[in-house]
Short mmCIF file of C-alpha atoms in Angstrom, two decimals:
data_model
loop_
_atom_site.label_atom_id
_atom_site.label_comp_id
_atom_site.label_asym_id
_atom_site.label_seq_id
_atom_site.Cartn_x
_atom_site.Cartn_y
_atom_site.Cartn_z
CA MET D 78 11.02 21.27 10.38
CA LYS D 79 11.30 17.74 11.50
CA SER D 80 8.94 18.26 14.49
CA ILE D 81 6.23 19.73 12.26
CA ALA D 82 6.60 16.69 10.06
CA LEU D 83 6.46 14.32 13.00
CA THR D 84 3.48 15.86 14.46
CA SER D 85 1.42 16.15 11.30
CA VAL D 86 2.29 12.56 10.30
CA ALA D 87 1.32 11.41 13.95
CA LEU D 88 -1.90 13.32 13.94
CA LEU D 89 -2.81 11.82 10.44
CA CYS D 90 -2.04 8.28 11.71
CA ALA D 91 -4.23 8.94 14.77
CA VAL D 92 -7.09 10.39 12.57
CA LEU D 93 -6.83 7.32 10.26
CA ILE D 94 -6.55 4.70 13.21
CA TYR D 95 -9.89 6.45 14.73
CA SER D 96 -11.62 6.05 11.38
CA THR D 97 -10.79 2.32 11.21
CA MET D 98 -13.55 1.58 13.76
CA GLY D 99 -15.94 2.15 10.85
CA PHE D 100 -14.11 -0.36 8.60
CA PRO D 101 -15.14 -3.89 8.06
CA ALA D 102 -13.42 -6.24 10.35
CA TRP D 103 -10.55 -8.56 9.33
CA GLY D 104 -11.59 -11.65 7.49
CA ASP D 105 -15.20 -10.45 7.15
CA SER D 106 -16.58 -12.09 3.92
CA ASP D 107 -19.49 -9.64 3.70
CA SER D 108 -17.07 -6.43 3.54
CA PRO D 109 -17.88 -4.22 0.58
CA ALA D 110 -14.54 -4.97 -1.16
CA SER D 111 -15.60 -8.81 -1.12
CA THR D 112 -19.06 -8.53 -2.33
CA HIS D 113 -20.47 -7.13 -5.80
CA VAL D 114 -18.17 -7.87 -8.66
CA SER D 115 -15.81 -10.03 -6.73
CA ASP D 116 -18.44 -12.76 -6.14
CA TYR D 117 -19.20 -12.81 -9.88
CA TYR D 118 -15.60 -13.57 -10.50
CA ILE D 119 -15.50 -16.39 -8.23
CA GLU D 120 -18.72 -18.17 -9.24
CA ASN D 121 -18.32 -17.66 -12.91
CA ALA D 122 -14.64 -17.40 -13.96
CA VAL D 123 -14.22 -21.21 -14.46
CA ASN D 124 -17.43 -21.23 -16.71
CA ASP D 125 -16.52 -18.12 -18.57
CA THR D 126 -12.82 -18.78 -19.22
CA ALA D 127 -11.89 -22.32 -18.09
CA VAL D 128 -9.13 -20.82 -15.97
CA PRO D 129 -9.11 -22.15 -12.24
CA ASN D 130 -6.66 -19.43 -11.26
CA LEU D 131 -9.07 -16.52 -10.49
CA VAL D 132 -6.32 -13.88 -10.38
CA THR D 133 -5.12 -14.77 -13.83
CA ALA D 134 -8.64 -14.84 -15.16
CA VAL D 135 -9.32 -11.41 -13.64
CA LEU D 136 -5.96 -9.92 -14.68
CA ALA D 137 -5.82 -10.94 -18.24
CA ASP D 138 -9.68 -11.16 -19.23
CA TYR D 139 -12.00 -9.13 -17.11
CA ARG D 140 -9.49 -6.41 -16.42
CA GLY D 141 -7.58 -6.69 -19.75
CA TYR D 142 -7.55 -3.05 -20.32
CA ASP D 143 -6.09 -2.28 -16.80
CA THR D 144 -3.17 -4.68 -17.36
CA LEU D 145 -2.41 -3.62 -20.91
CA PHE D 146 -1.85 -0.03 -19.67
CA GLU D 147 0.11 -1.42 -16.69
CA THR D 148 2.44 -3.00 -19.05
CA THR D 149 2.62 0.06 -21.02
CA VAL D 150 3.47 1.96 -17.89
CA VAL D 151 6.34 -0.47 -17.20
CA LEU D 152 7.61 0.00 -20.69
CA ILE D 153 7.49 3.72 -20.15
CA ALA D 154 9.57 3.42 -17.06
CA GLY D 155 12.14 1.45 -18.86
CA LEU D 156 12.22 4.31 -21.59
CA ALA D 157 12.46 6.97 -18.92
CA CYS D 158 15.44 5.32 -17.42
CA PHE D 159 17.04 5.13 -20.74
CA PHE D 160 16.33 8.75 -21.84
CA LEU D 161 17.30 10.08 -18.40
CA LEU D 162 20.66 8.05 -18.03
CA ARG D 163 22.06 6.64 -21.34
CA ARG D 164 25.09 8.26 -22.68
CA PHE D 165 26.55 7.12 -26.01
CA LYS D 166 29.83 8.91 -25.94
CA PRO D 167 32.26 6.46 -24.57
CA ARG D 168 34.18 7.61 -21.59
CA GLN D 169 38.14 7.78 -22.03
CA PRO D 170 39.43 6.20 -18.78
CA GLN D 171 42.72 6.71 -17.54
CA HIS D 172 43.55 3.04 -17.75
CA ARG D 173 41.91 -0.27 -18.47
CA LEU D 174 42.33 -3.39 -16.65
CA TYR D 175 42.75 -6.84 -18.29
CA ARG D 176 43.09 -10.23 -16.68
CA HIS D 177 45.06 -12.99 -18.01
CA ILE D 178 42.89 -15.88 -17.37
CA ASP D 179 45.40 -18.73 -17.04
CA THR D 180 47.71 -16.95 -14.55
CA GLY D 181 45.22 -14.58 -12.98
CA ILE D 182 47.80 -11.69 -13.63
CA THR D 183 46.05 -8.25 -14.04
CA LEU D 184 47.34 -5.91 -16.60
CA ILE D 185 46.95 -2.23 -16.46
CA ILE D 186 46.94 -0.47 -19.81
CA GLU D 187 47.30 3.22 -19.97
CA GLN D 188 45.25 5.32 -22.21
CA GLY D 189 46.67 5.00 -25.78
CA GLY D 190 48.20 1.67 -25.11
CA LYS D 191 47.66 -1.39 -27.23
CA GLU D 192 44.73 -3.30 -25.82
CA PRO D 193 44.16 -7.08 -26.10
CA THR D 194 40.86 -8.12 -27.47
CA ASP D 195 38.65 -10.15 -25.24
CA SER D 196 39.50 -13.72 -26.16
CA GLU D 197 40.40 -17.03 -24.62
CA GLU D 198 43.40 -15.56 -22.83
CA PHE D 199 42.44 -12.02 -21.80
CA VAL D 200 39.26 -10.69 -20.31
CA ARG D 201 38.58 -7.13 -19.36
CA ILE D 202 37.80 -6.33 -15.86
CA ASP D 203 36.12 -3.31 -14.17
CA SER D 204 38.59 -0.62 -13.05
CA ARG D 205 36.95 -0.48 -9.61
CA TRP D 206 38.51 -3.82 -8.50
CA VAL D 207 36.07 -6.66 -8.81
CA PRO D 208 37.25 -9.94 -7.02
CA TYR D 209 37.88 -12.96 -9.07
CA ASP D 210 35.22 -15.02 -7.39
CA LEU D 211 35.11 -18.46 -8.56
CA VAL D 212 32.60 -19.84 -6.10
CA ILE D 213 30.01 -17.09 -6.90
CA GLN D 214 30.60 -17.35 -10.60
CA GLN D 215 30.26 -21.26 -10.81
CA ALA D 216 27.25 -21.26 -8.35
CA SER D 217 25.44 -18.53 -10.40
CA CYS D 218 26.29 -20.73 -13.51
CA LEU D 219 24.67 -23.68 -11.96
CA VAL D 220 21.58 -21.95 -10.68
CA ILE D 221 20.68 -19.75 -13.57
CA PRO D 222 19.30 -22.44 -16.13
CA PHE D 223 17.04 -23.88 -13.41
CA LEU D 224 15.85 -20.44 -12.46
CA GLN D 225 15.17 -19.61 -16.11
CA LEU D 226 13.26 -22.89 -16.56
CA PHE D 227 11.25 -22.13 -13.30
CA ALA D 228 10.60 -18.60 -14.83
CA LEU D 229 9.06 -20.21 -17.87
CA TYR D 230 7.14 -22.80 -15.76
CA VAL D 231 5.50 -19.93 -13.81
CA ILE D 232 4.38 -18.16 -17.04
CA ALA D 233 3.05 -21.19 -18.66
CA HIS D 234 1.39 -22.80 -15.59
CA GLY D 235 -0.32 -19.50 -14.47
CA HIS D 236 -3.64 -20.79 -15.23
CA HIS D 237 -3.58 -23.58 -12.60
CA SER D 238 -1.16 -22.38 -9.96
CA PRO D 239 -0.02 -18.99 -8.60
CA GLY D 240 1.93 -17.27 -11.27
CA GLY D 241 1.74 -15.67 -14.70
CA GLY D 242 3.37 -13.09 -16.81
CA PHE D 243 4.36 -10.44 -14.38
CA GLN D 244 5.83 -12.86 -11.71
CA GLY D 245 7.58 -15.21 -14.40
CA GLY D 246 8.91 -12.18 -16.37
CA VAL D 247 10.37 -10.68 -13.11
CA ILE D 248 11.94 -14.02 -12.27
CA PHE D 249 13.46 -14.18 -15.78
CA GLY D 250 14.68 -10.68 -15.58
CA ALA D 251 16.37 -11.46 -12.30
CA THR D 252 18.33 -14.46 -13.71
CA ILE D 253 20.04 -12.04 -16.14
CA ILE D 254 20.53 -9.54 -13.29
CA LEU D 255 22.14 -12.21 -11.22
CA MET D 256 24.51 -13.03 -14.16
CA ALA D 257 25.39 -9.36 -14.43
CA ILE D 258 26.15 -9.21 -10.69
CA ALA D 259 27.96 -12.60 -10.51
CA ASN D 260 30.23 -11.83 -13.55
CA ASP D 261 30.11 -8.24 -14.83
CA LEU D 262 27.70 -6.11 -16.91
CA ARG D 263 29.56 -6.90 -20.12
CA SER D 264 29.18 -10.59 -19.89
CA ALA D 265 25.47 -10.26 -19.20
CA ALA D 266 25.18 -7.74 -22.09
CA ARG D 267 26.70 -10.28 -24.45
CA ARG D 268 23.80 -12.52 -24.00
CA VAL D 269 21.05 -10.04 -23.62
CA SER D 270 22.17 -6.87 -25.36
CA GLU D 271 20.62 -3.45 -24.90
CA ARG D 272 19.10 -3.51 -28.36
CA LEU D 273 17.60 -6.96 -27.64
CA GLY D 274 16.03 -5.79 -24.46
CA ALA D 275 14.52 -2.68 -25.95
CA LEU D 276 13.09 -4.83 -28.87
CA MET D 277 11.66 -7.35 -26.36
CA ALA D 278 10.01 -4.70 -24.23
CA SER D 279 8.31 -3.07 -27.20
CA ALA D 280 7.45 -6.60 -28.82
CA GLY D 281 5.74 -7.69 -25.41
CA VAL D 282 3.43 -4.69 -25.42
CA LEU D 283 2.96 -5.24 -29.14
CA ILE D 284 1.95 -9.02 -28.62
CA TYR D 285 -0.67 -7.87 -25.88
CA ALA D 286 -2.27 -5.12 -28.04
CA GLY D 287 -1.85 -7.28 -31.15
CA ILE D 288 -4.07 -10.04 -29.59
CA GLY D 289 -6.57 -7.38 -28.77
CA ALA D 290 -6.52 -5.97 -32.05
CA LEU D 291 -6.91 -9.51 -33.60
CA CYS D 292 -10.05 -9.91 -31.66
CA ILE D 293 -11.37 -6.81 -33.39
CA LEU D 294 -10.43 -8.11 -36.74
CA LEU D 295 -12.35 -11.47 -36.00
CA GLY D 296 -15.57 -9.48 -35.17
CA GLY D 297 -15.22 -9.23 -31.33
CA SER D 298 -14.61 -6.25 -29.26
CA PHE D 299 -11.08 -5.25 -28.11
CA LEU D 300 -9.37 -8.03 -25.90
CA ASP D 301 -12.69 -10.03 -26.23
CA TYR D 302 -10.71 -13.38 -26.64
CA SER D 303 -13.84 -15.57 -27.35
CA ALA D 304 -13.58 -14.10 -30.83
CA LEU D 305 -10.33 -16.08 -31.43
CA SER D 306 -12.50 -19.09 -31.68
CA LYS D 307 -13.32 -18.16 -35.28
CA LEU D 308 -9.63 -18.38 -36.27
CA PHE D 309 -8.74 -21.47 -34.37
CA ALA D 310 -10.84 -24.66 -33.65
CA PHE D 311 -11.59 -23.81 -30.16
CA THR D 312 -14.75 -23.41 -28.14
CA PRO D 313 -15.30 -19.70 -27.09
CA VAL D 314 -14.44 -20.58 -23.55
CA MET D 315 -11.27 -22.31 -24.33
CA ALA D 316 -10.26 -19.32 -26.72
CA ARG D 317 -10.53 -17.28 -23.88
CA SER D 318 -8.19 -19.43 -22.02
CA HIS D 319 -5.59 -19.48 -24.75
CA GLY D 320 -6.01 -15.77 -25.29
CA ILE D 321 -4.98 -15.25 -21.62
CA LEU D 322 -2.00 -17.32 -22.23
CA GLY D 323 -0.87 -15.33 -25.14
CA VAL D 324 -1.52 -12.05 -23.27
CA GLU D 325 0.55 -13.53 -20.32
CA ILE D 326 3.48 -14.24 -22.65
CA GLY D 327 3.41 -10.61 -23.93
CA VAL D 328 3.43 -9.35 -20.35
CA ALA D 329 6.31 -11.69 -19.35
CA VAL D 330 8.38 -10.71 -22.42
CA ALA D 331 7.96 -6.97 -21.72
CA VAL D 332 8.39 -7.15 -18.00
CA SER D 333 11.65 -9.26 -18.06
CA ALA D 334 13.15 -6.98 -20.82
CA VAL D 335 12.24 -3.72 -18.90
CA MET D 336 13.71 -5.19 -15.69
CA ILE D 337 17.06 -6.01 -17.49
CA TRP D 338 17.03 -2.64 -19.26
CA ILE D 339 16.46 -0.59 -16.11
CA TYR D 340 19.19 -2.52 -14.33
CA TYR D 341 21.73 -1.91 -17.18
CA ASN D 342 21.15 1.75 -17.15
CA LEU D 343 21.23 2.15 -13.46
CA ALA D 344 24.04 -0.11 -12.64
CA SER D 345 26.37 1.59 -15.13
CA ALA D 346 24.89 5.04 -14.84
CA GLY D 347 23.98 4.86 -18.59
CA ARG D 348 27.43 4.08 -19.94
CA HIS D 349 26.86 0.24 -20.37
CA GLU D 350 30.46 -0.07 -19.90
CA GLU D 351 31.43 -1.05 -16.32
CA GLY D 352 28.75 -1.93 -13.86
CA LEU D 353 28.31 -3.26 -10.49
CA MET R 265 -10.66 -6.21 28.32
CA GLU R 266 -12.18 -8.90 26.10
CA GLU R 267 -13.89 -6.00 24.00
CA LEU R 268 -10.52 -4.46 23.64
CA ALA R 269 -8.94 -7.65 22.32
CA ALA R 270 -11.79 -8.23 19.87
CA VAL R 271 -11.33 -4.79 18.41
CA PHE R 272 -7.64 -5.51 18.14
CA VAL R 273 -8.04 -8.67 16.34
CA ALA R 274 -10.60 -7.23 13.91
CA ARG R 275 -8.57 -4.04 13.22
CA TYR R 276 -4.97 -4.81 13.69
CA ASN R 277 -4.26 -5.07 10.01
CA TYR R 278 -5.34 -1.58 9.31
CA TRP R 279 -3.20 -0.35 12.14
CA GLY R 280 -0.13 -2.03 10.97
CA VAL R 281 -0.78 -0.41 7.53
CA ILE R 282 -1.33 2.97 8.99
CA ILE R 283 1.83 2.79 11.10
CA LEU R 284 3.96 1.78 8.01
CA MET R 285 2.22 4.31 5.93
CA GLY R 286 3.15 7.02 8.61
CA ILE R 287 6.84 5.83 8.55
CA GLY R 288 6.92 6.23 4.80
CA LEU R 289 5.30 9.53 4.86
CA TYR R 290 7.55 10.95 7.49
CA ALA R 291 10.47 9.66 5.64
CA MET R 292 9.29 11.64 2.38
CA ILE R 293 8.68 14.77 4.23
CA ALA R 294 11.39 14.93 6.84
CA LYS R 295 14.49 13.39 5.42
CA THR R 296 16.63 15.59 3.28
CA ASN R 297 18.49 12.90 1.52
CA MET R 298 16.87 11.96 -1.87
CA VAL R 299 17.58 8.15 -1.61
CA LYS R 300 15.92 8.23 1.79
CA LYS R 301 13.01 9.96 0.33
CA ILE R 302 12.81 7.31 -2.36
CA ILE R 303 12.99 4.47 0.19
CA GLY R 304 10.13 6.36 2.10
CA MET R 305 8.15 6.15 -1.01
CA ASN R 306 8.75 2.57 -1.29
CA ILE R 307 7.76 1.85 2.16
CA PHE R 308 4.48 3.82 1.54
CA GLN R 309 3.79 1.91 -1.50
CA THR R 310 4.31 -1.37 0.57
CA ALA R 311 1.79 -0.21 3.16
CA ILE R 312 -0.79 0.38 0.32
CA ILE R 313 -0.15 -3.06 -1.09
CA LEU R 314 -0.57 -4.61 2.49
CA PHE R 315 -3.88 -2.77 2.95
CA TYR R 316 -5.26 -4.01 -0.41
CA ILE R 317 -4.14 -7.76 0.29
CA SER R 318 -5.49 -7.75 3.93
CA THR R 319 -9.04 -6.56 2.61
CA ALA R 320 -9.07 -9.71 0.43
CA ALA R 321 -8.99 -12.17 3.43
CA LYS R 322 -11.95 -13.94 4.40
CA TYR R 323 -12.37 -16.31 7.37
CA GLY R 324 -12.21 -19.91 6.43
CA ALA R 325 -11.38 -19.24 2.71
CA SER R 326 -8.70 -20.52 0.58
CA ILE R 327 -6.50 -19.15 -1.84
CA PRO R 328 -8.35 -17.87 -5.09
CA ILE R 329 -7.74 -20.94 -7.17
CA ILE R 330 -10.67 -23.04 -7.84
CA ALA R 331 -9.88 -26.68 -6.41
CA HIS R 332 -10.08 -29.36 -8.98
CA GLY R 333 -11.06 -26.76 -11.44
CA HIS R 334 -9.31 -28.32 -14.51
CA GLY R 335 -11.97 -29.47 -16.92
CA ALA R 336 -14.51 -29.19 -14.23
CA GLN R 337 -17.75 -27.31 -14.46
CA GLY R 338 -18.11 -24.24 -12.23
CA HIS R 339 -21.30 -25.36 -10.43
CA GLY R 340 -21.58 -25.26 -6.82
CA ILE R 341 -18.65 -22.80 -6.31
CA ARG R 342 -19.45 -20.52 -3.21
CA ALA R 343 -17.94 -17.12 -3.12
CA ALA R 344 -17.39 -17.47 0.77
CA ASP R 345 -15.03 -20.41 0.09
CA TYR R 346 -12.35 -18.46 -1.86
CA MET R 347 -10.51 -15.20 -1.15
CA ASN R 348 -11.34 -12.02 -3.05
CA PRO R 349 -9.22 -12.17 -6.15
CA LEU R 350 -9.61 -8.53 -7.14
CA PRO R 351 -7.28 -6.92 -4.69
CA HIS R 352 -4.65 -9.52 -5.49
CA VAL R 353 -4.96 -8.61 -9.26
CA LEU R 354 -4.52 -4.98 -8.48
CA MET R 355 -1.52 -5.34 -6.37
CA LEU R 356 0.14 -7.80 -8.66
CA THR R 357 0.50 -5.22 -11.32
CA ALA R 358 1.09 -2.54 -8.55
CA ILE R 359 4.29 -4.40 -7.40
CA VAL R 360 5.78 -4.44 -10.83
CA VAL R 361 4.93 -0.90 -11.44
CA SER R 362 6.31 0.23 -8.11
CA VAL R 363 9.59 -1.39 -9.01
CA ALA R 364 9.52 0.33 -12.30
CA THR R 365 8.83 3.74 -10.73
CA LEU R 366 11.64 2.99 -8.26
CA GLY R 367 13.96 2.58 -11.31
CA VAL R 368 12.92 6.04 -12.70
CA ALA R 369 13.20 7.66 -9.25
CA LEU R 370 16.58 6.37 -8.81
CA ALA R 371 17.51 7.49 -12.49
CA LEU R 372 16.39 10.90 -11.60
CA ALA R 373 18.48 10.83 -8.33
CA VAL R 374 21.52 9.81 -10.54
CA ARG R 375 20.78 12.82 -12.90
CA VAL R 376 20.67 15.17 -9.83
CA TYR R 377 23.73 13.80 -8.69
CA TRP R 378 25.56 14.59 -11.88
CA ASN R 379 24.38 18.09 -11.87
CA TYR R 380 24.94 19.00 -8.24
CA ASP R 381 27.37 16.47 -6.98
CA SER R 382 25.11 15.95 -4.02
CA LEU R 383 21.82 14.26 -2.97
CA GLU R 384 21.17 16.31 0.10
CA GLU R 385 18.28 18.72 -0.40
CA ASP R 386 19.62 21.68 1.43
CA GLU R 387 23.00 21.72 -0.44
CA ILE R 388 21.22 21.45 -3.79
CA LEU R 389 18.89 24.41 -2.80
CA ASN R 390 22.09 26.45 -1.66
CA GLN R 391 23.71 25.63 -5.07
CA ILE R 392 20.56 26.74 -6.90
CA LYS R 393 20.19 30.02 -5.05
CA ALA R 394 23.94 30.73 -5.72
CA GLY R 395 23.21 30.01 -9.25
CA GLN R 396 25.93 27.48 -9.81
CA LEU R 397 24.73 24.84 -12.01
CA ASN R 398 27.54 22.82 -13.36
CA ARG R 399 26.40 21.24 -16.40
CA LYS R 400 28.07 18.02 -17.32
#
């Protein structure tokens, strides 16, 4: 079986490598991919949308439909993880572990025993022992606010520098995941609960589609942001620029929430109780 | 010899992509462990992303952000001075979607593990043939 796979894959690679002789050379500016519509984008994007970052302009304006449905695909992936894994019936473990914060003593409470509430004194810890790692916790505490600020910068500055909704959203989601890894799943879920994540994921797609629908209401076609100039005091070109920003915010909200949501479901195998 | 070097320089990006794609495809076909198959799928996706990005390159061109573009008029922009933005756009979304599909694939693997207590393809096949599906 393995030899059949190896020979067929090697044969395919050989055929493909032979066929590359007809491909355009590396760095060829006249290659089919770099002519036609691409030249139009480069030469006219600034005049059309006032966005110097061509990737952002093409992503959110010229190819707005594509990005809308990519965002929907991301939302559907989050929903698929939720429906595949989520279990609402809480498991009854043999025992639960609590740590007394001042002394660092670990309490094992058998099933049916009286459990302390999470408070200033006691904190619940995962039953698969998690080291009480002060350095990692404090370092992540220091780093996370700046990472989140950077994520917001990447979203907001996507018009002029590399960045935008997808990148900033993933960075923002990664900060929450970092919090879940450095502490535990419950402390991350106290800040961004599953319900908030699901709402944000849906709201992000809704913002995107809502801006598109608003353009229809104002007399343009779907996702034609220049129609927004009737509502606000923009020129049509600046309206397209601001419409792109609104759409990028929607993408960022959806993507960050879905990343967090997928992580919660995967890390705890759907129980949201004890994670990595 | 110099001809060969010229061909290599003009095509090595495609060859790297094809080798990477072959590794991913082989892992998807030949490996029996499901997580290894998923990793193979991810390597395959990476090869496709690399292929698209490498087609965007142009000799002597800069990144696809118009220099001094803020408030400036777009006159005198030559397409040859900037890389092709279109493959970057397509792959930007493809990267995020690949992360999302990776999540779904891992979730499916977790479900398979719940049902069969195994991620090995042959063991799962044996269990299906024996008709012992332990529903949890």
